CSV table of C-alpha atoms and ligand atoms in Angstrom, one decimal:
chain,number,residue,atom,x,y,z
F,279,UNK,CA,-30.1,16.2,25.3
F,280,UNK,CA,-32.1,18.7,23.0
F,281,UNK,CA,-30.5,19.7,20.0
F,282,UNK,CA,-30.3,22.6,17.9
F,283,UNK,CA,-29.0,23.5,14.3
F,284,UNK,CA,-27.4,27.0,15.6
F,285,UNK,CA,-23.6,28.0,16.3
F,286,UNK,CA,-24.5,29.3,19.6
F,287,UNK,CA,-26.1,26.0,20.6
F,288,UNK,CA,-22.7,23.9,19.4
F,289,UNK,CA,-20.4,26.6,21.1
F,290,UNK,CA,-21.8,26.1,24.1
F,291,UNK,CA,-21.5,22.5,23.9
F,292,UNK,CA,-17.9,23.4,23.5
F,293,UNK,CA,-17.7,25.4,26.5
F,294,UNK,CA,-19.0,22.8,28.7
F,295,UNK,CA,-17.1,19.9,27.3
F,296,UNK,CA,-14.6,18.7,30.3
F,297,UNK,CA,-12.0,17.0,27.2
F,298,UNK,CA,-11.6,20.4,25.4
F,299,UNK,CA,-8.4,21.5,26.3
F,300,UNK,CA,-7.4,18.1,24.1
F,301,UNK,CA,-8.1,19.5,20.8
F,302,UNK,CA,-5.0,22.2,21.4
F,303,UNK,CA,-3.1,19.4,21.8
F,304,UNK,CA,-3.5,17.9,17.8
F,305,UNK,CA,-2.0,19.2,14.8
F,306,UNK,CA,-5.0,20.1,12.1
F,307,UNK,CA,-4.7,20.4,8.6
F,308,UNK,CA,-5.7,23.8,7.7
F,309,UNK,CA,-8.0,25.0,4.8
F,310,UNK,CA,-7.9,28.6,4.0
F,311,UNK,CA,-5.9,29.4,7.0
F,312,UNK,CA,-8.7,27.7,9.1
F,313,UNK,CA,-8.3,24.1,10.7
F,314,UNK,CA,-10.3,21.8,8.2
F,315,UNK,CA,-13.1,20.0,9.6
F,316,UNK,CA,-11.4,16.9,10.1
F,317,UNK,CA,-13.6,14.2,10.4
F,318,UNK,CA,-11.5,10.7,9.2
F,319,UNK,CA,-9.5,9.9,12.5
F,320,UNK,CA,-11.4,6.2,11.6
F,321,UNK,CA,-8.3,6.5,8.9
F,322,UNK,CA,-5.5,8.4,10.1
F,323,UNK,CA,-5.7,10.0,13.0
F,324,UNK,CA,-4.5,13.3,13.9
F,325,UNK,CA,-0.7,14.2,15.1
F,326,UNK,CA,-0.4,14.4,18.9
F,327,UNK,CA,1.4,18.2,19.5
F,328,UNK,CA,3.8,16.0,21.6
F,329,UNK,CA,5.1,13.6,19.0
F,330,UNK,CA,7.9,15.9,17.1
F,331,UNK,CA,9.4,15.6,21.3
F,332,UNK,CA,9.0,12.0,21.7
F,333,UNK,CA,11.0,11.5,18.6
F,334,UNK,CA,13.2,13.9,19.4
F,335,UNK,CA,14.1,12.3,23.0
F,336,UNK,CA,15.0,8.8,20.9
F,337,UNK,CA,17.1,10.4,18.4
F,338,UNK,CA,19.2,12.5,21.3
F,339,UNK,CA,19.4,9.7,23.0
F,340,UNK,CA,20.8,7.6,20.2
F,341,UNK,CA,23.4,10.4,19.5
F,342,UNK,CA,24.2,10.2,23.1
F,343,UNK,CA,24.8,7.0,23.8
F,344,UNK,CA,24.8,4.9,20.5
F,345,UNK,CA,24.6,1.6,21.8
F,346,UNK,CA,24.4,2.0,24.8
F,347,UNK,CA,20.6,3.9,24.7
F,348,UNK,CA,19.1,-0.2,25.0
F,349,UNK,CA,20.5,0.4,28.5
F,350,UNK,CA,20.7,4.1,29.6
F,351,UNK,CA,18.3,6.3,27.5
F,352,UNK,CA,15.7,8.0,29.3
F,353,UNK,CA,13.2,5.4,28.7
F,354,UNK,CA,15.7,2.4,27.6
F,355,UNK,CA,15.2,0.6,24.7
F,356,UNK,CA,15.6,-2.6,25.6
F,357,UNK,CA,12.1,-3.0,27.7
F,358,UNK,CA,11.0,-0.3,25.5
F,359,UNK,CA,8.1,-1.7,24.5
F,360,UNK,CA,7.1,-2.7,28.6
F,361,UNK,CA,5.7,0.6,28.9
F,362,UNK,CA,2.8,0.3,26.5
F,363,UNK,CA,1.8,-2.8,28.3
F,364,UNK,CA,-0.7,-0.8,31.0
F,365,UNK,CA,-2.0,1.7,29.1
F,366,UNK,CA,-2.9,-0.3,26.1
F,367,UNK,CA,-4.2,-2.9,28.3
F,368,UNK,CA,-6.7,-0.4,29.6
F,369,UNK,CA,-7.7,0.7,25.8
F,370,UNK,CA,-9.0,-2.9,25.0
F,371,UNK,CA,-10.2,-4.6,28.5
F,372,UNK,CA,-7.3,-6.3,29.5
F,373,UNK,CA,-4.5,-7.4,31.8
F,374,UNK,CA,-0.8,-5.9,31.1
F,375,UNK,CA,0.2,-9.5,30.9
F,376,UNK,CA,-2.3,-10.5,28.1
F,377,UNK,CA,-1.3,-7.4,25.4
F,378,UNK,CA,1.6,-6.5,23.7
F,379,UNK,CA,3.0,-3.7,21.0
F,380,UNK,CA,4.8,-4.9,17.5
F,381,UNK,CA,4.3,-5.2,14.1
F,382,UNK,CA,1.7,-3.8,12.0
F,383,UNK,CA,-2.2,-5.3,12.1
F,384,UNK,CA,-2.2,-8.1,9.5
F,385,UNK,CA,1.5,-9.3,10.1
F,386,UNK,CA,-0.4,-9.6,13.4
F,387,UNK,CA,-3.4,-11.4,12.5
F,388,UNK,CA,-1.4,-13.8,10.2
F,389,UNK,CA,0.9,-14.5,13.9
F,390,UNK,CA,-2.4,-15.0,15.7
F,391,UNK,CA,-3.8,-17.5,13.5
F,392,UNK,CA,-0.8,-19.5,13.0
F,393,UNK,CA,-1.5,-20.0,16.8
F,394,UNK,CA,-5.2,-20.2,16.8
F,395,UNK,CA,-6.3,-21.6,13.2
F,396,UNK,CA,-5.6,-25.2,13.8
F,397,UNK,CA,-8.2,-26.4,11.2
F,398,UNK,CA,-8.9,-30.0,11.4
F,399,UNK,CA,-10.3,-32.7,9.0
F,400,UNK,CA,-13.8,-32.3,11.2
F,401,UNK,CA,-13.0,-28.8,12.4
F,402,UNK,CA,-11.7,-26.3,9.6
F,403,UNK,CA,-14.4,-23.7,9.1
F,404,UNK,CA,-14.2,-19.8,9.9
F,405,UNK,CA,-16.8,-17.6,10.1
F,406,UNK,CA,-16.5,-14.0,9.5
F,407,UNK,CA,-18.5,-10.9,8.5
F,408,UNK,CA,-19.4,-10.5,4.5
F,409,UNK,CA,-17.4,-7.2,3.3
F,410,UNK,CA,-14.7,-7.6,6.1
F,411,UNK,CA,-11.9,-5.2,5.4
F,412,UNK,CA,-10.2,-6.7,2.7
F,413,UNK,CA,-6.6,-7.1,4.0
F,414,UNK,CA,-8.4,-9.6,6.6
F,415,UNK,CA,-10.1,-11.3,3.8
F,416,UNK,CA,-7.0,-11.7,2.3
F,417,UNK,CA,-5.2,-13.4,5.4
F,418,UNK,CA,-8.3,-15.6,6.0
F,419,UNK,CA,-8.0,-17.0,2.5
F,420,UNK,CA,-4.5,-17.0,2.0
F,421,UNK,CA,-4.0,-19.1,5.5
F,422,UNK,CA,-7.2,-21.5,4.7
F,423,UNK,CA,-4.5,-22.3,1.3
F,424,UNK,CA,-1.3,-22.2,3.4
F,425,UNK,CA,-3.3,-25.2,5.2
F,426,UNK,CA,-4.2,-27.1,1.7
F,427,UNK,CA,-7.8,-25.9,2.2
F,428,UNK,CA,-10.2,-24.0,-0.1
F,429,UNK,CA,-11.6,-21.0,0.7
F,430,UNK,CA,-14.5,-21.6,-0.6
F,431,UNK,CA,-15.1,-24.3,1.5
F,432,UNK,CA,-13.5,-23.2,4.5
F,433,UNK,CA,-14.8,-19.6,5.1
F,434,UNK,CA,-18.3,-18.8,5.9
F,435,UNK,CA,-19.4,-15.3,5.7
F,436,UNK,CA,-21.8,-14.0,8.0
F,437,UNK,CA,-23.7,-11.5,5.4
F,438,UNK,CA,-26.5,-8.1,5.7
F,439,UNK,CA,-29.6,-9.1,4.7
F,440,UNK,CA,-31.6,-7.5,1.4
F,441,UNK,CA,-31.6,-4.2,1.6
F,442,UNK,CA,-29.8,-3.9,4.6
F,443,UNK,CA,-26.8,-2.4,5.6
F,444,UNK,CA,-26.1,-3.8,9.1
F,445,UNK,CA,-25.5,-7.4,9.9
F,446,UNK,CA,-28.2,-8.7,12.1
F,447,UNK,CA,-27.0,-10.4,15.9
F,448,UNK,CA,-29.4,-13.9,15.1
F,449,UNK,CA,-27.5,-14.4,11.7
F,450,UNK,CA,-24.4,-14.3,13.3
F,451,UNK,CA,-25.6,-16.6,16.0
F,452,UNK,CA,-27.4,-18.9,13.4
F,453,UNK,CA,-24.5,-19.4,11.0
F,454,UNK,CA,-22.4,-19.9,14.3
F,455,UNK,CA,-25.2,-22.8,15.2
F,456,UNK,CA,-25.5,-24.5,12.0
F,457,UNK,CA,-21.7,-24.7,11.2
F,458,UNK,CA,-20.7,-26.2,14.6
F,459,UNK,CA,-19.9,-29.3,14.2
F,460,UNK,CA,-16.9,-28.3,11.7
F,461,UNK,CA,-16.4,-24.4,12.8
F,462,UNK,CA,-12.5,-23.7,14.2
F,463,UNK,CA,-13.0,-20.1,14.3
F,464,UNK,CA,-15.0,-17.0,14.4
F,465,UNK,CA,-13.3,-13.9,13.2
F,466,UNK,CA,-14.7,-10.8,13.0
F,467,UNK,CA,-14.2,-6.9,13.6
F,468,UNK,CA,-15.5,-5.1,16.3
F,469,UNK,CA,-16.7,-2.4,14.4
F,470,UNK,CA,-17.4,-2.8,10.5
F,471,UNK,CA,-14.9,-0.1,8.8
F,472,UNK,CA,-18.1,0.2,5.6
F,473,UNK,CA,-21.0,0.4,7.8
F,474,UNK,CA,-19.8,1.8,11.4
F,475,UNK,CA,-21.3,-1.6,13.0
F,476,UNK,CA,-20.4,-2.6,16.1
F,477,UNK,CA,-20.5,-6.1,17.1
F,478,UNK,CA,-21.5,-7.3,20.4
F,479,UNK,CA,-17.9,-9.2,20.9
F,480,UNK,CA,-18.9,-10.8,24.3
F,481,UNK,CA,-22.3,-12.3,22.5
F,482,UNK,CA,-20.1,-13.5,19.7
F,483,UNK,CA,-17.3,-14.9,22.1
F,484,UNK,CA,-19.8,-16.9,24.1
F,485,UNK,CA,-21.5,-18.2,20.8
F,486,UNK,CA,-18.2,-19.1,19.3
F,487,UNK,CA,-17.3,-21.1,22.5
F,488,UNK,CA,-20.2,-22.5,22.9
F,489,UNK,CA,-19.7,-24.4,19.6
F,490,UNK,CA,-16.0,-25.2,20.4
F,491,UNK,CA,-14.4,-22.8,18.3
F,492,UNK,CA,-12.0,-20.4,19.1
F,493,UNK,CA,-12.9,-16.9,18.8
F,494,UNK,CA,-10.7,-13.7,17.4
F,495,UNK,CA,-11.4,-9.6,16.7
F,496,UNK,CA,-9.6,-7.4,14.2
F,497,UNK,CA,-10.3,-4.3,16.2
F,498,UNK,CA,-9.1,-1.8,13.9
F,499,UNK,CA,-12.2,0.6,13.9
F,500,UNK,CA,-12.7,-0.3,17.8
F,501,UNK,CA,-9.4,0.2,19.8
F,502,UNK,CA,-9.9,4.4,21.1
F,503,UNK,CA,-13.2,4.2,19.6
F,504,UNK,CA,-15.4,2.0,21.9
F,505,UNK,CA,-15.2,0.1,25.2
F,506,UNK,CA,-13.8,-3.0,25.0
F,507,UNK,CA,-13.6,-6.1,27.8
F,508,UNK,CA,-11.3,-8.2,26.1
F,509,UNK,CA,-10.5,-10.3,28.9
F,510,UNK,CA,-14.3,-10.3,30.5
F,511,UNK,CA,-15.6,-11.6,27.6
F,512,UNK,CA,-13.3,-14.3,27.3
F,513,UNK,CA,-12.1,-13.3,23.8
F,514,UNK,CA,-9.1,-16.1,22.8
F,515,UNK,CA,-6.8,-12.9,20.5
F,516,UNK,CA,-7.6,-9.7,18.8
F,517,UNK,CA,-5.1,-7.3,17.2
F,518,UNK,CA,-5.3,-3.7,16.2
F,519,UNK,CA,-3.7,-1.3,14.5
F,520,UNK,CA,-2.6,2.6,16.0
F,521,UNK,CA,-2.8,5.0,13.4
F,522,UNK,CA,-6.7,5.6,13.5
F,523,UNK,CA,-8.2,6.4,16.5
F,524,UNK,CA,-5.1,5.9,18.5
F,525,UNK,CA,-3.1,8.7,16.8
F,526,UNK,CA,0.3,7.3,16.3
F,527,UNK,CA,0.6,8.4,12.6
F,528,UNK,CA,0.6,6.3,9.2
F,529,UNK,CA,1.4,2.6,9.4
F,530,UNK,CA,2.5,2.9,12.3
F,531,UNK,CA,3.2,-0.1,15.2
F,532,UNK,CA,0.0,-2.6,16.1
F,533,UNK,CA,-0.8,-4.2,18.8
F,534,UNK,CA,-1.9,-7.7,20.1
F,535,UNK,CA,-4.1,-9.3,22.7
F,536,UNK,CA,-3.6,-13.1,23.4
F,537,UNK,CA,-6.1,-14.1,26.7
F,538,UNK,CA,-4.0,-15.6,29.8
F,539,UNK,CA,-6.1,-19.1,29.6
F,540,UNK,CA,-3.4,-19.8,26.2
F,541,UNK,CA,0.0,-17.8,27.6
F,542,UNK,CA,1.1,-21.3,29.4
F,543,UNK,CA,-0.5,-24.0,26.7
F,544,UNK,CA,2.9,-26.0,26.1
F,545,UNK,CA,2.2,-27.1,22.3
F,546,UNK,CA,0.6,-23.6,21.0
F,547,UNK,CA,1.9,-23.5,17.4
F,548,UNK,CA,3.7,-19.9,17.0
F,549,UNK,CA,6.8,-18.3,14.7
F,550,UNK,CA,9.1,-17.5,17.2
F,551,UNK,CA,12.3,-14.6,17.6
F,552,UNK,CA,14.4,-14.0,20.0
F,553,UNK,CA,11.5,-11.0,21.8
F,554,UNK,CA,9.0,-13.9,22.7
F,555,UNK,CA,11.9,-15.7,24.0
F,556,UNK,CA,12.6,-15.6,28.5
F,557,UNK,CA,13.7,-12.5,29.6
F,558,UNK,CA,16.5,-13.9,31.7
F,559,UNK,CA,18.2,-16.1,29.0
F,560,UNK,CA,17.5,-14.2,26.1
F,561,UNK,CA,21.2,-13.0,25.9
F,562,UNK,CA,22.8,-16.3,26.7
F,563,UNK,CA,21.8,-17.1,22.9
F,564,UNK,CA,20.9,-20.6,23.2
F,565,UNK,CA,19.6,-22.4,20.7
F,566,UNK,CA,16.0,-23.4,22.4
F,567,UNK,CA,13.5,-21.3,22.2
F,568,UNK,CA,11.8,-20.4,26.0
F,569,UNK,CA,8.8,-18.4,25.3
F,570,UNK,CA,7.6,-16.0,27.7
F,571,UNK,CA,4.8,-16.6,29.6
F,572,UNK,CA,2.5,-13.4,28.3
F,573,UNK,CA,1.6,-12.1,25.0
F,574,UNK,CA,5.2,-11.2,24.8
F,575,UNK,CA,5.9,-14.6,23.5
F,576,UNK,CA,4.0,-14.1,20.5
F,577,UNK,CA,6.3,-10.9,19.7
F,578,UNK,CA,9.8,-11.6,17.3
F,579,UNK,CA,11.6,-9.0,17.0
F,580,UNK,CA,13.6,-5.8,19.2
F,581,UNK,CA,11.0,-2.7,19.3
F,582,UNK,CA,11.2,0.0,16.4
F,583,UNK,CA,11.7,2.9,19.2
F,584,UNK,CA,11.6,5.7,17.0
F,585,UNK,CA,8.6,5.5,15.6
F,586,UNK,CA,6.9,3.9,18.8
F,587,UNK,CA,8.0,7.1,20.1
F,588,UNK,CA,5.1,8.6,18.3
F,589,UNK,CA,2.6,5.6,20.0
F,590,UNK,CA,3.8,6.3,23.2
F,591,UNK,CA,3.1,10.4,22.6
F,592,UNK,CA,-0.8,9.1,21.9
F,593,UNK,CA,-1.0,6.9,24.5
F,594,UNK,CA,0.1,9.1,26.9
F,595,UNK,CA,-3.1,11.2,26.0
F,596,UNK,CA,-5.3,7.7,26.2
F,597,UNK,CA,-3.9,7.1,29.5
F,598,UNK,CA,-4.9,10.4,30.9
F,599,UNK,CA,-8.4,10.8,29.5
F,600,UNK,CA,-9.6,6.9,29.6
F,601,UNK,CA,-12.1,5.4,27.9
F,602,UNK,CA,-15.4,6.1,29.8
F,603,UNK,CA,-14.8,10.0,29.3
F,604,UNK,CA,-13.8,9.7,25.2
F,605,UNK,CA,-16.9,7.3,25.0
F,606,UNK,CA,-19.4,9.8,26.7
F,607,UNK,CA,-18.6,12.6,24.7
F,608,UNK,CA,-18.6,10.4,22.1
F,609,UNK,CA,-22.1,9.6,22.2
F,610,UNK,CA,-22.6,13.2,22.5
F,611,UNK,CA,-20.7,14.3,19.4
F,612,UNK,CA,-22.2,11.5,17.1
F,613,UNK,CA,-25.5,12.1,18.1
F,614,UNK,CA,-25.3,15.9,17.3
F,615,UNK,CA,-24.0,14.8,13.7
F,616,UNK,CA,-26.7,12.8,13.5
F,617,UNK,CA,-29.5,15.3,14.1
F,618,UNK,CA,-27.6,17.8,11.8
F,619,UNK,CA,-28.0,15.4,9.0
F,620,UNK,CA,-31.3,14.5,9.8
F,621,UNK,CA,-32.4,18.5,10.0
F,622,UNK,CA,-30.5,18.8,6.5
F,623,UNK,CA,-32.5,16.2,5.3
F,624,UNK,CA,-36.0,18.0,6.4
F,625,UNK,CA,-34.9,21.0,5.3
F,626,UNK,CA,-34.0,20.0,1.9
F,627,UNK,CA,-36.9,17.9,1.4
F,628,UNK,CA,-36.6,15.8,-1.3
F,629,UNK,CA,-37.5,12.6,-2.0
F,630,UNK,CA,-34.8,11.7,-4.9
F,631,UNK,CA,-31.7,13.9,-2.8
F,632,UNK,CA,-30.9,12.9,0.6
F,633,UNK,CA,-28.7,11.6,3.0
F,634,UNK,CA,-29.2,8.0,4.5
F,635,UNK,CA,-27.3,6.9,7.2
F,636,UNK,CA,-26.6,3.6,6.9
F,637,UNK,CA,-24.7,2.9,10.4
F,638,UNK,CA,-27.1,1.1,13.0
F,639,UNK,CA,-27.2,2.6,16.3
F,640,UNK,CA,-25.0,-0.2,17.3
F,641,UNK,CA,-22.2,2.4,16.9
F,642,UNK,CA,-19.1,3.8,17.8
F,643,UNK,CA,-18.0,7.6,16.6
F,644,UNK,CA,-18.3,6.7,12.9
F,645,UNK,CA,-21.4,7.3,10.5
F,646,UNK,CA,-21.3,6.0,6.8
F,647,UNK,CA,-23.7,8.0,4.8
F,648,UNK,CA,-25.3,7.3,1.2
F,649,UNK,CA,-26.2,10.6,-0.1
F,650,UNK,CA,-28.6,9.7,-2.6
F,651,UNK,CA,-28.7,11.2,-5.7
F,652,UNK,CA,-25.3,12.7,-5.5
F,653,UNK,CA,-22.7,10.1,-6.2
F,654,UNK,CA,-19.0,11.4,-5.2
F,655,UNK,CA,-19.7,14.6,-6.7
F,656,UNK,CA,-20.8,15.8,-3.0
F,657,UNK,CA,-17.7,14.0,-1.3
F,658,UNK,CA,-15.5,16.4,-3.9
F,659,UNK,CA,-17.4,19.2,-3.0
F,660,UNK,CA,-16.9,18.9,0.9
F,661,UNK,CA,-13.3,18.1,0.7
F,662,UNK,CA,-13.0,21.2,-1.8
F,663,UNK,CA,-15.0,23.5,1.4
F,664,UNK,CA,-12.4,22.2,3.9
F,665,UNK,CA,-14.3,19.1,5.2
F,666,UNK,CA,-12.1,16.0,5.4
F,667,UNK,CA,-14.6,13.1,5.6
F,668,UNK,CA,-13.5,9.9,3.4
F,669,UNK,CA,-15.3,8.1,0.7
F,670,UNK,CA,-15.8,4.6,0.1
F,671,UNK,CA,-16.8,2.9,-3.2
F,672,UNK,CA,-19.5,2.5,-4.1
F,673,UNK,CA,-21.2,5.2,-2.6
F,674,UNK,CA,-20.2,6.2,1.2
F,675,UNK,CA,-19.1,8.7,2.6
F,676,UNK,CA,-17.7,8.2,6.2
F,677,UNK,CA,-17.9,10.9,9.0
F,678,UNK,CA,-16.0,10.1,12.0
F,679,UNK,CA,-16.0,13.3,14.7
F,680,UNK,CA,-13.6,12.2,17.2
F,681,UNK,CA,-13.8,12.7,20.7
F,682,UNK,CA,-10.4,13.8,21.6
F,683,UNK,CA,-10.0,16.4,19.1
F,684,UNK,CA,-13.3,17.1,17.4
F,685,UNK,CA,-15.9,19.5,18.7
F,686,UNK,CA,-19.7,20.7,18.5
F,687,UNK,CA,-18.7,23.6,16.2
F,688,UNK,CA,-17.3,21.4,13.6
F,689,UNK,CA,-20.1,19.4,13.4
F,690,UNK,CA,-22.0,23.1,13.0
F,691,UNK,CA,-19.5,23.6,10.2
F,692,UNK,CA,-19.7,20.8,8.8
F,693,UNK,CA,-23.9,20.6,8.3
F,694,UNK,CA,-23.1,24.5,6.9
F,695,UNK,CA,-20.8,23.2,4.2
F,696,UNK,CA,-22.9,20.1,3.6
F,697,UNK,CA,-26.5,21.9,3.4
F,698,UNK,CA,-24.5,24.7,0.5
F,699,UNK,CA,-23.1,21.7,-1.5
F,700,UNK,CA,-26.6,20.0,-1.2
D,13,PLP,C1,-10.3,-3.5,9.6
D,13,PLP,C2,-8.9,-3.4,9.0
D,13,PLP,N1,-8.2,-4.5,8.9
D,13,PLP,C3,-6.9,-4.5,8.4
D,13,PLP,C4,-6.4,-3.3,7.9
D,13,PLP,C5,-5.0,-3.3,7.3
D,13,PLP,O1,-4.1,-2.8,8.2
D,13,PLP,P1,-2.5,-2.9,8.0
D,13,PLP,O2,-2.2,-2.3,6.7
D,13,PLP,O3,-2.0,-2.0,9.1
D,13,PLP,O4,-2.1,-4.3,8.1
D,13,PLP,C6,-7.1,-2.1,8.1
D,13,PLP,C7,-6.6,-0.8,7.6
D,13,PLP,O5,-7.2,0.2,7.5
D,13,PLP,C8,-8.4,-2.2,8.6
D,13,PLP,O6,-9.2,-1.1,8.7
């Protein structure tokens, strides 16, 4: 498609963009009376119109029948958290049986790799990407210790080269190669939350298998934001969160994906609760525990149903659009940000003030940006005009247009408020 830097050109972008009618259906923060330029859904996604109602229905039905809502509320509580199984499967490439909805992302990750970080004396090793979010670099080391290891040993970071901002495929291959022989797992995101990266998961699964290691993805920045094949590419767990690109408000419920090949492996390692435990003696409350035979045995506890009220508002939305629509426009709408940034850049011309974008085009929706020679000085300026971007130390700002709520004109708007600040 041919671009242009004009409002006409983005309006009728608008007007021909089959997921419009979506952006009605999101609460925006306003600026002046106008709807901001809301561009950090890669950090808190926007409120689903629908959400105050979902909520609603739980609490009426608690009022109602007390108790008694696990059995008869409109969507009962006790399977509550069934009826995520589908739709989320479809988000991240897998089968019902392999994802399931609870806790919050690293609560799950720590879960996971109770099961899946079996370190060895030969085998103890993980590999992950340099500048991983740093709640995952904190679970990595903290379990390497729970194990009596040393980090410092134990985890191997896959890192950018000089100079560069994205982590290049045959590094991650290489240090996958040359750590084989004592690698247990490969851990990394599917897209970089710094950089906007994605990673080719299916490359990284195979490579990780072929060294006998088990492979995992924290897929924060990736669940609603790119397509995913979980189960195709033979990935062993991942676990996400819902409040960025899957719109379910702030710290709100995770989810989790364990692969079929481990749901019937006898000895797995796992903390157990009563919600992993067989559906059909769970309220005989024996003392054994039975898991499940799904990613359900990896949950513990009952389902918060109030505020997975708010996730099930979202997914609703997910499950109507689907992925192969959000990712088309997607492409569409990052691109046009893209060439707005680049034109801002000719336009400005100058060789000590301008705007890099440092995300590869390996990419999902987001683009981290160094504006050079501005420092956060421009980032307070944008957000003072009624552009919500976010900034990340030491010098990023991250623009994320999203494709469910986000149009062409805000992009226009955007490269308007960002060529004035400039
Ligand atoms: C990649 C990544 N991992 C982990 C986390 C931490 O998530 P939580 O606080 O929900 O455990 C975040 C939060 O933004 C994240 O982006």
């Amino acid at each position: 498609m041919k671009f242009e830097n004009t409002l006409r050109f983005a309006r009728l972008q608008d007007k021909k963009d089959p997921l419009r009618k979506y952006r009605d259906q999101f609460l925006f923060p306003k600026h002046n009376r106008r709807e901001a330029v809301y561009f950090t859904g890669n950090s808190l996604g926007l409120q689903p119109s629908t959400v105050s109602k979902y909520i609603q229905q739980e609490l009426d039905d608690w009022a109602k029948f007390g108790v008694e809502g696990h059995f008869y509320a409109r969507k009962p509580w006790m399977p509550y958290h069934e009826q995520f199984a589908k739709p989320v499967a479809k988000i991240v490439g897998a089968k019902p049986s392999e994802v399931v909805v609870m806790n919050h992302l690293t609560v799950n990750l720590h879960l996971l790799m109770v099961s899946f970080y079996r370190p060895t004396k030969k085998r103890f090793k993980i590999i992950c990407e340099a500048k991983a979010f740093p709640s995952d670099q904190y679970a990595l080391q903290s379990q390497v210790k729970f194990h009596g290891l040393n980090p410092k040993d134990a985890i191997v970071e896959v890192a950018q080269r000089k100079g560069e901002y994205a982590i290049r495929e045959e590094d991650i291959i290489s240090a996958i190669e040359k750590n084989k022989n004592e690698l247990a797992l490969v851990l990394f995101g599917g897209v970089n939350y710094y950089s906007g990266q994605v990673f080719d998961m299916k490359m990284i699964a195979a490579a990780g298998h072929k060294a006998g290691a088990i492979v995992g993805f924290d897929l924060a920045h990736a669940a609603g934001n790119i397509k995913i094949n979980l189960h195709d590419w033979n990935v062993d767990f991942a676990c996400w969160c819902s409040y960025k690109y899957l719109n379910s408000g702030p710290g709100n419920v995770a989810g989790l994906f364990v692969h079929e090949k481990h749901h019937k492996e006898k000895n797995i390692p796992r903390f157990a609760g009563w919600w992993g435990h067989d559906k059909a003696s769970r309220f005989k409350m024996e003392k054994n525990f039975v898991p499940l035979q799904t990613a359900e045995a990896w949950q513990i506890s009952n389902a918060p149903v109030i505020s997975m009220a708010a996730h099930k508002a979202s997914v609703d939305i997910f499950d109507e659009v689907g992925m192969n629509a959000l990712v088309t426009k997607s492409k569409q709408l990052t691109s046009y940000l893209e060439f707005i940034i680049e034109d801002i850049n000719a336009q400005v011309n100058n060789k000590k003030f301008y705007l890099e974008i440092i995300t590869p085009k390996e990419r999902g929706c987001q683009l981290s940006i160094v504006a050079h020679g501005q420092g956060k000085g421009l980032f307070n300026k944008l957000m003072s005009k009624g552009v919500i971007p976010d900034w990340r130390e030491p010098n990023v700002i991250r623009c994320a247009p999203v494709p469910l709520y986000n149009s062409f004109e805000d992009i226009f708007r955007f490269g308007q408020i960002l060529e004035a600040a400039l």
